[in-house]
Amino acid sequence: MNTPKSEWPSSLDDAELEKLDIYLRAHGNDGDLMLDGVHGLLSAIAVGPLEVKPEEWLHEVLHDAFEDEDEGNAVLALLAKLNDSISAELDVDAYEPILGEIDTEDGPMLSAAGWCEGFSRGIDMRAQLWENRLAEDANLMQLLGPIMALAVDEGVLQADAEFEKLTDDEYDECLGQLPEVLNAVGGYWRTNGPTEDELKAMTRPRGENDDGPPRQRSGHWVH
């Protein structure tokens, strides 16, 4: 049973989301995460294998010094609230991805490109753990299937093989599966946490060939 939005714990209301969105747009450059990307980033971190502290992920979100202390405190409070909301919403079956909007010939359409880009950067925060497990356990890759399909469709991830574009129904179906996917991935890591060898490997320098699949940003933002 879905919990009404008014009862979601720690969730940002529409005014708070708009305030954070305006700040990120005003201070973002090409390639920087907007609100949907930040939500994807924090979603990956929330269900990932190991804690990522705010002082780590904030570097992916904030790039300019705050103009004044009050502004800084307000933005940081909104980001903290957004971060806290994700696990809480997943727990009560109330999670919804924040999506961006792109201009098409048929008019503005919602796009998962930014969310997927943020999710991929969230994986990068603990890349060695994710990459090692994805290479060794096909179950994790299968769980991530709908996210991977959206990311490839949007050009965020490059695939070795050619894939046909998702139909509108397939795209919407993948979007609808995101809450279930995130809960499943979070459950996977809780049950199959990082091994001692995997944790030790994190302390070693990454090799030249350790980079993940190449990514590119897709679409543009409607201001």
PDB file of C-alpha atoms in Angstrom:
ATOM      1  CA  MET A   1       0.000   0.000   0.000  1.00  0.00           C
ATOM      2  CA  ASN A   2       1.416   3.356  -1.014  1.00  0.00           C
ATOM      3  CA  THR A   3       1.884   5.966   1.678  1.00  0.00           C
ATOM      4  CA  PRO A   4       0.349   9.382   0.841  1.00  0.00           C
ATOM      5  CA  LYS A   5       2.907  11.983  -0.182  1.00  0.00           C
ATOM      6  CA  SER A   6       1.861  14.185   2.713  1.00  0.00           C
ATOM      7  CA  GLU A   7       3.090  11.462   5.063  1.00  0.00           C
ATOM      8  CA  TRP A   8       6.435  10.817   3.376  1.00  0.00           C
ATOM      9  CA  PRO A   9       9.198  11.223   5.958  1.00  0.00           C
ATOM     10  CA  SER A  10      11.827  13.914   5.360  1.00  0.00           C
ATOM     11  CA  SER A  11      10.575  14.630   1.826  1.00  0.00           C
ATOM     12  CA  LEU A  12      11.023  17.996   0.155  1.00  0.00           C
ATOM     13  CA  ASP A  13       7.825  19.798  -0.763  1.00  0.00           C
ATOM     14  CA  ASP A  14       7.346  21.390  -4.181  1.00  0.00           C
ATOM     15  CA  ALA A  15       8.596  24.793  -3.024  1.00  0.00           C
ATOM     16  CA  GLU A  16      11.781  23.276  -1.592  1.00  0.00           C
ATOM     17  CA  LEU A  17      12.390  21.251  -4.743  1.00  0.00           C
ATOM     18  CA  GLU A  18      11.958  24.374  -6.864  1.00  0.00           C
ATOM     19  CA  LYS A  19      14.347  26.352  -4.671  1.00  0.00           C
ATOM     20  CA  LEU A  20      17.035  23.672  -4.968  1.00  0.00           C
ATOM     21  CA  ASP A  21      16.417  23.323  -8.697  1.00  0.00           C
ATOM     22  CA  ILE A  22      16.803  27.076  -9.241  1.00  0.00           C
ATOM     23  CA  TYR A  23      20.066  27.144  -7.293  1.00  0.00           C
ATOM     24  CA  LEU A  24      21.563  24.207  -9.201  1.00  0.00           C
ATOM     25  CA  ARG A  25      20.594  25.665 -12.573  1.00  0.00           C
ATOM     26  CA  ALA A  26      22.008  29.074 -11.666  1.00  0.00           C
ATOM     27  CA  HIS A  27      25.351  27.619 -10.608  1.00  0.00           C
ATOM     28  CA  GLY A  28      25.668  24.662 -12.982  1.00  0.00           C
ATOM     29  CA  ASN A  29      27.837  24.355 -16.062  1.00  0.00           C
ATOM     30  CA  ASP A  30      27.704  21.859 -18.932  1.00  0.00           C
ATOM     31  CA  GLY A  31      28.072  18.383 -17.504  1.00  0.00           C
ATOM     32  CA  ASP A  32      27.146  19.364 -13.947  1.00  0.00           C
ATOM     33  CA  LEU A  33      24.298  17.527 -12.275  1.00  0.00           C
ATOM     34  CA  MET A  34      20.946  19.236 -12.069  1.00  0.00           C
ATOM     35  CA  LEU A  35      18.228  18.269  -9.581  1.00  0.00           C
ATOM     36  CA  ASP A  36      17.333  15.021 -11.356  1.00  0.00           C
ATOM     37  CA  GLY A  37      20.993  14.055 -11.552  1.00  0.00           C
ATOM     38  CA  VAL A  38      21.538  14.790  -7.876  1.00  0.00           C
ATOM     39  CA  HIS A  39      18.559  12.574  -7.075  1.00  0.00           C
ATOM     40  CA  GLY A  40      20.034   9.775  -9.170  1.00  0.00           C
ATOM     41  CA  LEU A  41      23.432  10.207  -7.504  1.00  0.00           C
ATOM     42  CA  LEU A  42      21.966  10.057  -4.011  1.00  0.00           C
ATOM     43  CA  SER A  43      19.750   7.109  -4.974  1.00  0.00           C
ATOM     44  CA  ALA A  44      22.790   5.066  -6.035  1.00  0.00           C
ATOM     45  CA  ILE A  45      24.587   5.979  -2.834  1.00  0.00           C
ATOM     46  CA  ALA A  46      21.539   5.065  -0.713  1.00  0.00           C
ATOM     47  CA  VAL A  47      21.384   1.502  -2.067  1.00  0.00           C
ATOM     48  CA  GLY A  48      25.116   1.017  -2.589  1.00  0.00           C
ATOM     49  CA  PRO A  49      27.627  -1.310  -0.947  1.00  0.00           C
ATOM     50  CA  LEU A  50      29.327   1.135   1.390  1.00  0.00           C
ATOM     51  CA  GLU A  51      28.542   4.463   3.028  1.00  0.00           C
ATOM     52  CA  VAL A  52      29.483   7.610   1.111  1.00  0.00           C
ATOM     53  CA  LYS A  53      29.725  10.579   3.429  1.00  0.00           C
ATOM     54  CA  PRO A  54      28.359  14.009   2.431  1.00  0.00           C
ATOM     55  CA  GLU A  55      31.845  15.515   2.256  1.00  0.00           C
ATOM     56  CA  GLU A  56      32.513  13.063  -0.588  1.00  0.00           C
ATOM     57  CA  TRP A  57      29.351  13.420  -2.671  1.00  0.00           C
ATOM     58  CA  LEU A  58      28.933  17.163  -2.205  1.00  0.00           C
ATOM     59  CA  HIS A  59      31.898  17.659  -4.542  1.00  0.00           C
ATOM     60  CA  GLU A  60      29.765  16.122  -7.295  1.00  0.00           C
ATOM     61  CA  VAL A  61      26.941  18.582  -6.612  1.00  0.00           C
ATOM     62  CA  LEU A  62      28.366  21.944  -5.536  1.00  0.00           C
ATOM     63  CA  HIS A  63      31.069  23.668  -7.555  1.00  0.00           C
ATOM     64  CA  ASP A  64      30.920  27.345  -6.531  1.00  0.00           C
ATOM     65  CA  ALA A  65      31.488  29.005  -3.189  1.00  0.00           C
ATOM     66  CA  PHE A  66      28.277  30.228  -1.585  1.00  0.00           C
ATOM     67  CA  GLU A  67      27.633  33.925  -1.919  1.00  0.00           C
ATOM     68  CA  ASP A  68      26.605  34.188   1.728  1.00  0.00           C
ATOM     69  CA  GLU A  69      26.312  31.983   4.781  1.00  0.00           C
ATOM     70  CA  ASP A  70      22.513  31.962   4.871  1.00  0.00           C
ATOM     71  CA  GLU A  71      22.323  30.795   1.258  1.00  0.00           C
ATOM     72  CA  GLY A  72      24.871  28.086   1.941  1.00  0.00           C
ATOM     73  CA  ASN A  73      23.075  26.810   5.006  1.00  0.00           C
ATOM     74  CA  ALA A  74      19.755  26.749   3.150  1.00  0.00           C
ATOM     75  CA  VAL A  75      21.144  24.792   0.180  1.00  0.00           C
ATOM     76  CA  LEU A  76      23.006  22.328   2.383  1.00  0.00           C
ATOM     77  CA  ALA A  77      19.863  21.760   4.449  1.00  0.00           C
ATOM     78  CA  LEU A  78      17.833  21.030   1.312  1.00  0.00           C
ATOM     79  CA  LEU A  79      20.463  18.605   0.018  1.00  0.00           C
ATOM     80  CA  ALA A  80      20.578  16.846   3.382  1.00  0.00           C
ATOM     81  CA  LYS A  81      16.796  16.561   3.415  1.00  0.00           C
ATOM     82  CA  LEU A  82      16.775  15.220  -0.158  1.00  0.00           C
ATOM     83  CA  ASN A  83      19.407  12.667   0.790  1.00  0.00           C
ATOM     84  CA  ASP A  84      17.502  11.545   3.877  1.00  0.00           C
ATOM     85  CA  SER A  85      14.252  11.264   1.943  1.00  0.00           C
ATOM     86  CA  ILE A  86      15.430   8.560  -0.433  1.00  0.00           C
ATOM     87  CA  SER A  87      15.863   5.668   1.991  1.00  0.00           C
ATOM     88  CA  ALA A  88      12.806   6.786   3.936  1.00  0.00           C
ATOM     89  CA  GLU A  89      10.639   6.826   0.799  1.00  0.00           C
ATOM     90  CA  LEU A  90      11.945   3.437  -0.331  1.00  0.00           C
ATOM     91  CA  ASP A  91      11.049   2.023   3.080  1.00  0.00           C
ATOM     92  CA  VAL A  92       7.397   3.073   2.746  1.00  0.00           C
ATOM     93  CA  ASP A  93       6.991   2.392  -0.995  1.00  0.00           C
ATOM     94  CA  ALA A  94       6.766   6.103  -1.780  1.00  0.00           C
ATOM     95  CA  TYR A  95       9.903   6.646  -3.875  1.00  0.00           C
ATOM     96  CA  GLU A  96       9.563   8.500  -7.170  1.00  0.00           C
ATOM     97  CA  PRO A  97      12.564   9.424  -9.347  1.00  0.00           C
ATOM     98  CA  ILE A  98      13.026  13.113 -10.073  1.00  0.00           C
ATOM     99  CA  LEU A  99      13.163  13.425 -13.853  1.00  0.00           C
ATOM    100  CA  GLY A 100      14.394  16.168 -16.152  1.00  0.00           C
ATOM    101  CA  GLU A 101      12.649  17.641 -19.142  1.00  0.00           C
ATOM    102  CA  ILE A 102      13.957  17.824 -22.691  1.00  0.00           C
ATOM    103  CA  ASP A 103      12.670  19.617 -25.774  1.00  0.00           C
ATOM    104  CA  THR A 104      11.528  17.388 -28.625  1.00  0.00           C
ATOM    105  CA  GLU A 105       9.732  17.964 -31.907  1.00  0.00           C
ATOM    106  CA  ASP A 106       6.547  16.894 -30.124  1.00  0.00           C
ATOM    107  CA  GLY A 107       7.117  19.310 -27.238  1.00  0.00           C
ATOM    108  CA  PRO A 108       8.669  18.944 -23.768  1.00  0.00           C
ATOM    109  CA  MET A 109       9.032  15.375 -22.523  1.00  0.00           C
ATOM    110  CA  LEU A 110      10.268  13.867 -19.282  1.00  0.00           C
ATOM    111  CA  SER A 111      13.668  12.219 -19.531  1.00  0.00           C
ATOM    112  CA  ALA A 112      15.589   9.844 -17.278  1.00  0.00           C
ATOM    113  CA  ALA A 113      18.925  10.880 -18.819  1.00  0.00           C
ATOM    114  CA  GLY A 114      19.955  13.165 -15.961  1.00  0.00           C
ATOM    115  CA  TRP A 115      18.817  10.719 -13.277  1.00  0.00           C
ATOM    116  CA  CYS A 116      20.766   7.914 -14.957  1.00  0.00           C
ATOM    117  CA  GLU A 117      23.860  10.104 -15.273  1.00  0.00           C
ATOM    118  CA  GLY A 118      23.642  10.876 -11.562  1.00  0.00           C
ATOM    119  CA  PHE A 119      23.130   7.195 -10.736  1.00  0.00           C
ATOM    120  CA  SER A 120      26.240   6.274 -12.709  1.00  0.00           C
ATOM    121  CA  ARG A 121      28.243   8.891 -10.820  1.00  0.00           C
ATOM    122  CA  GLY A 122      26.907   7.482  -7.569  1.00  0.00           C
ATOM    123  CA  ILE A 123      28.253   4.081  -8.601  1.00  0.00           C
ATOM    124  CA  ASP A 124      31.571   5.759  -9.390  1.00  0.00           C
ATOM    125  CA  MET A 125      31.855   6.886  -5.778  1.00  0.00           C
ATOM    126  CA  ARG A 126      32.530   3.242  -4.888  1.00  0.00           C
ATOM    127  CA  ALA A 127      33.500   2.103  -8.381  1.00  0.00           C
ATOM    128  CA  GLN A 128      35.847  -0.734  -7.464  1.00  0.00           C
ATOM    129  CA  LEU A 129      33.232  -2.464  -5.316  1.00  0.00           C
ATOM    130  CA  TRP A 130      30.515  -2.123  -7.947  1.00  0.00           C
ATOM    131  CA  GLU A 131      32.712  -3.125 -10.880  1.00  0.00           C
ATOM    132  CA  ASN A 132      34.191  -6.144  -9.126  1.00  0.00           C
ATOM    133  CA  ARG A 133      30.789  -7.444  -8.094  1.00  0.00           C
ATOM    134  CA  LEU A 134      29.143  -6.731 -11.460  1.00  0.00           C
ATOM    135  CA  ALA A 135      31.922  -8.712 -13.141  1.00  0.00           C
ATOM    136  CA  GLU A 136      31.514 -11.664 -10.786  1.00  0.00           C
ATOM    137  CA  ASP A 137      27.795 -11.805 -10.038  1.00  0.00           C
ATOM    138  CA  ALA A 138      25.324 -11.787 -12.916  1.00  0.00           C
ATOM    139  CA  ASN A 139      22.462 -11.438 -10.430  1.00  0.00           C
ATOM    140  CA  LEU A 140      23.441  -7.848  -9.625  1.00  0.00           C
ATOM    141  CA  MET A 141      23.590  -6.939 -13.302  1.00  0.00           C
ATOM    142  CA  GLN A 142      20.170  -8.511 -13.786  1.00  0.00           C
ATOM    143  CA  LEU A 143      18.729  -6.501 -10.895  1.00  0.00           C
ATOM    144  CA  LEU A 144      20.046  -3.307 -12.480  1.00  0.00           C
ATOM    145  CA  GLY A 145      18.530  -4.221 -15.856  1.00  0.00           C
ATOM    146  CA  PRO A 146      15.864  -1.482 -16.093  1.00  0.00           C
ATOM    147  CA  ILE A 147      18.351   1.225 -15.061  1.00  0.00           C
ATOM    148  CA  MET A 148      20.905  -0.066 -17.566  1.00  0.00           C
ATOM    149  CA  ALA A 149      18.249  -0.130 -20.295  1.00  0.00           C
ATOM    150  CA  LEU A 150      17.300   3.501 -19.636  1.00  0.00           C
ATOM    151  CA  ALA A 151      20.946   4.574 -19.433  1.00  0.00           C
ATOM    152  CA  VAL A 152      21.837   2.922 -22.741  1.00  0.00           C
ATOM    153  CA  ASP A 153      18.686   4.272 -24.387  1.00  0.00           C
ATOM    154  CA  GLU A 154      19.588   7.812 -23.293  1.00  0.00           C
ATOM    155  CA  GLY A 155      23.241   7.502 -24.312  1.00  0.00           C
ATOM    156  CA  VAL A 156      24.474   7.782 -20.738  1.00  0.00           C
ATOM    157  CA  LEU A 157      26.077   4.337 -20.991  1.00  0.00           C
ATOM    158  CA  GLN A 158      27.718   2.959 -24.099  1.00  0.00           C
ATOM    159  CA  ALA A 159      26.967  -0.698 -24.863  1.00  0.00           C
ATOM    160  CA  ASP A 160      29.187  -3.119 -26.762  1.00  0.00           C
ATOM    161  CA  ALA A 161      26.245  -4.384 -28.809  1.00  0.00           C
ATOM    162  CA  GLU A 162      23.634  -2.471 -30.759  1.00  0.00           C
ATOM    163  CA  PHE A 163      20.269  -2.083 -29.049  1.00  0.00           C
ATOM    164  CA  GLU A 164      17.030  -0.839 -30.518  1.00  0.00           C
ATOM    165  CA  LYS A 165      15.592   2.273 -28.900  1.00  0.00           C
ATOM    166  CA  LEU A 166      13.030   1.532 -26.231  1.00  0.00           C
ATOM    167  CA  THR A 167       9.439   2.065 -27.213  1.00  0.00           C
ATOM    168  CA  ASP A 168       7.473   4.601 -25.178  1.00  0.00           C
ATOM    169  CA  ASP A 169       5.767   1.749 -23.321  1.00  0.00           C
ATOM    170  CA  GLU A 170       9.081   0.016 -22.602  1.00  0.00           C
ATOM    171  CA  TYR A 171      10.594   3.303 -21.399  1.00  0.00           C
ATOM    172  CA  ASP A 172       7.655   3.942 -19.074  1.00  0.00           C
ATOM    173  CA  GLU A 173       7.809   0.365 -17.815  1.00  0.00           C
ATOM    174  CA  CYS A 174      11.492   0.766 -16.896  1.00  0.00           C
ATOM    175  CA  LEU A 175      10.704   4.029 -15.108  1.00  0.00           C
ATOM    176  CA  GLY A 176       7.923   2.343 -13.174  1.00  0.00           C
ATOM    177  CA  GLN A 177      10.312  -0.387 -12.048  1.00  0.00           C
ATOM    178  CA  LEU A 178      12.885   1.991 -10.530  1.00  0.00           C
ATOM    179  CA  PRO A 179      11.581   1.855  -6.927  1.00  0.00           C
ATOM    180  CA  GLU A 180      11.507  -1.950  -7.060  1.00  0.00           C
ATOM    181  CA  VAL A 181      14.987  -2.023  -8.605  1.00  0.00           C
ATOM    182  CA  LEU A 182      16.452   0.250  -5.944  1.00  0.00           C
ATOM    183  CA  ASN A 183      14.942  -1.809  -3.129  1.00  0.00           C
ATOM    184  CA  ALA A 184      16.253  -5.004  -4.703  1.00  0.00           C
ATOM    185  CA  VAL A 185      19.753  -3.596  -5.173  1.00  0.00           C
ATOM    186  CA  GLY A 186      19.801  -2.263  -1.623  1.00  0.00           C
ATOM    187  CA  GLY A 187      18.716  -5.678  -0.372  1.00  0.00           C
ATOM    188  CA  TYR A 188      21.401  -7.347  -2.448  1.00  0.00           C
ATOM    189  CA  TRP A 189      24.182  -5.302  -0.863  1.00  0.00           C
ATOM    190  CA  ARG A 190      22.776  -5.769   2.637  1.00  0.00           C
ATOM    191  CA  THR A 191      22.784  -9.530   2.129  1.00  0.00           C
ATOM    192  CA  ASN A 192      26.003  -9.708   0.119  1.00  0.00           C
ATOM    193  CA  GLY A 193      28.145  -6.961   1.582  1.00  0.00           C
ATOM    194  CA  PRO A 194      31.690  -6.200   0.447  1.00  0.00           C
ATOM    195  CA  THR A 195      34.162  -8.957   1.240  1.00  0.00           C
ATOM    196  CA  GLU A 196      37.422  -8.359   3.065  1.00  0.00           C
ATOM    197  CA  ASP A 197      39.312  -8.789  -0.212  1.00  0.00           C
ATOM    198  CA  GLU A 198      37.081  -6.264  -1.956  1.00  0.00           C
ATOM    199  CA  LEU A 199      37.604  -3.738   0.819  1.00  0.00           C
ATOM    200  CA  LYS A 200      41.367  -4.255   0.680  1.00  0.00           C
ATOM    201  CA  ALA A 201      41.315  -3.731  -3.089  1.00  0.00           C
ATOM    202  CA  MET A 202      39.778  -0.289  -2.537  1.00  0.00           C
ATOM    203  CA  THR A 203      43.014   0.859  -0.901  1.00  0.00           C
ATOM    204  CA  ARG A 204      45.086  -0.026  -3.958  1.00  0.00           C
ATOM    205  CA  PRO A 205      45.511   2.454  -6.825  1.00  0.00           C
ATOM    206  CA  ARG A 206      43.219   1.843  -9.756  1.00  0.00           C
ATOM    207  CA  GLY A 207      44.972   0.536 -12.844  1.00  0.00           C
ATOM    208  CA  GLU A 208      44.920   2.159 -16.248  1.00  0.00           C
ATOM    209  CA  ASN A 209      42.259  -0.255 -17.461  1.00  0.00           C
ATOM    210  CA  ASP A 210      40.023  -0.033 -14.412  1.00  0.00           C
ATOM    211  CA  ASP A 211      37.726   2.681 -15.757  1.00  0.00           C
ATOM    212  CA  GLY A 212      34.079   1.820 -16.178  1.00  0.00           C
ATOM    213  CA  PRO A 213      32.208   1.946 -19.489  1.00  0.00           C
ATOM    214  CA  PRO A 214      32.427   5.317 -21.276  1.00  0.00           C
ATOM    215  CA  ARG A 215      29.548   7.683 -20.718  1.00  0.00           C
ATOM    216  CA  GLN A 216      28.264  10.754 -22.438  1.00  0.00           C
ATOM    217  CA  ARG A 217      25.619  13.236 -21.482  1.00  0.00           C
ATOM    218  CA  SER A 218      22.451  13.147 -23.520  1.00  0.00           C
ATOM    219  CA  GLY A 219      19.808  15.772 -24.185  1.00  0.00           C
ATOM    220  CA  HIS A 220      19.702  19.352 -22.998  1.00  0.00           C
ATOM    221  CA  TRP A 221      17.937  21.186 -20.235  1.00  0.00           C
ATOM    222  CA  VAL A 222      14.852  23.297 -20.695  1.00  0.00           C
ATOM    223  CA  HIS A 223      15.201  26.561 -18.731  1.00  0.00           C
TER     224      HIS A 223
END
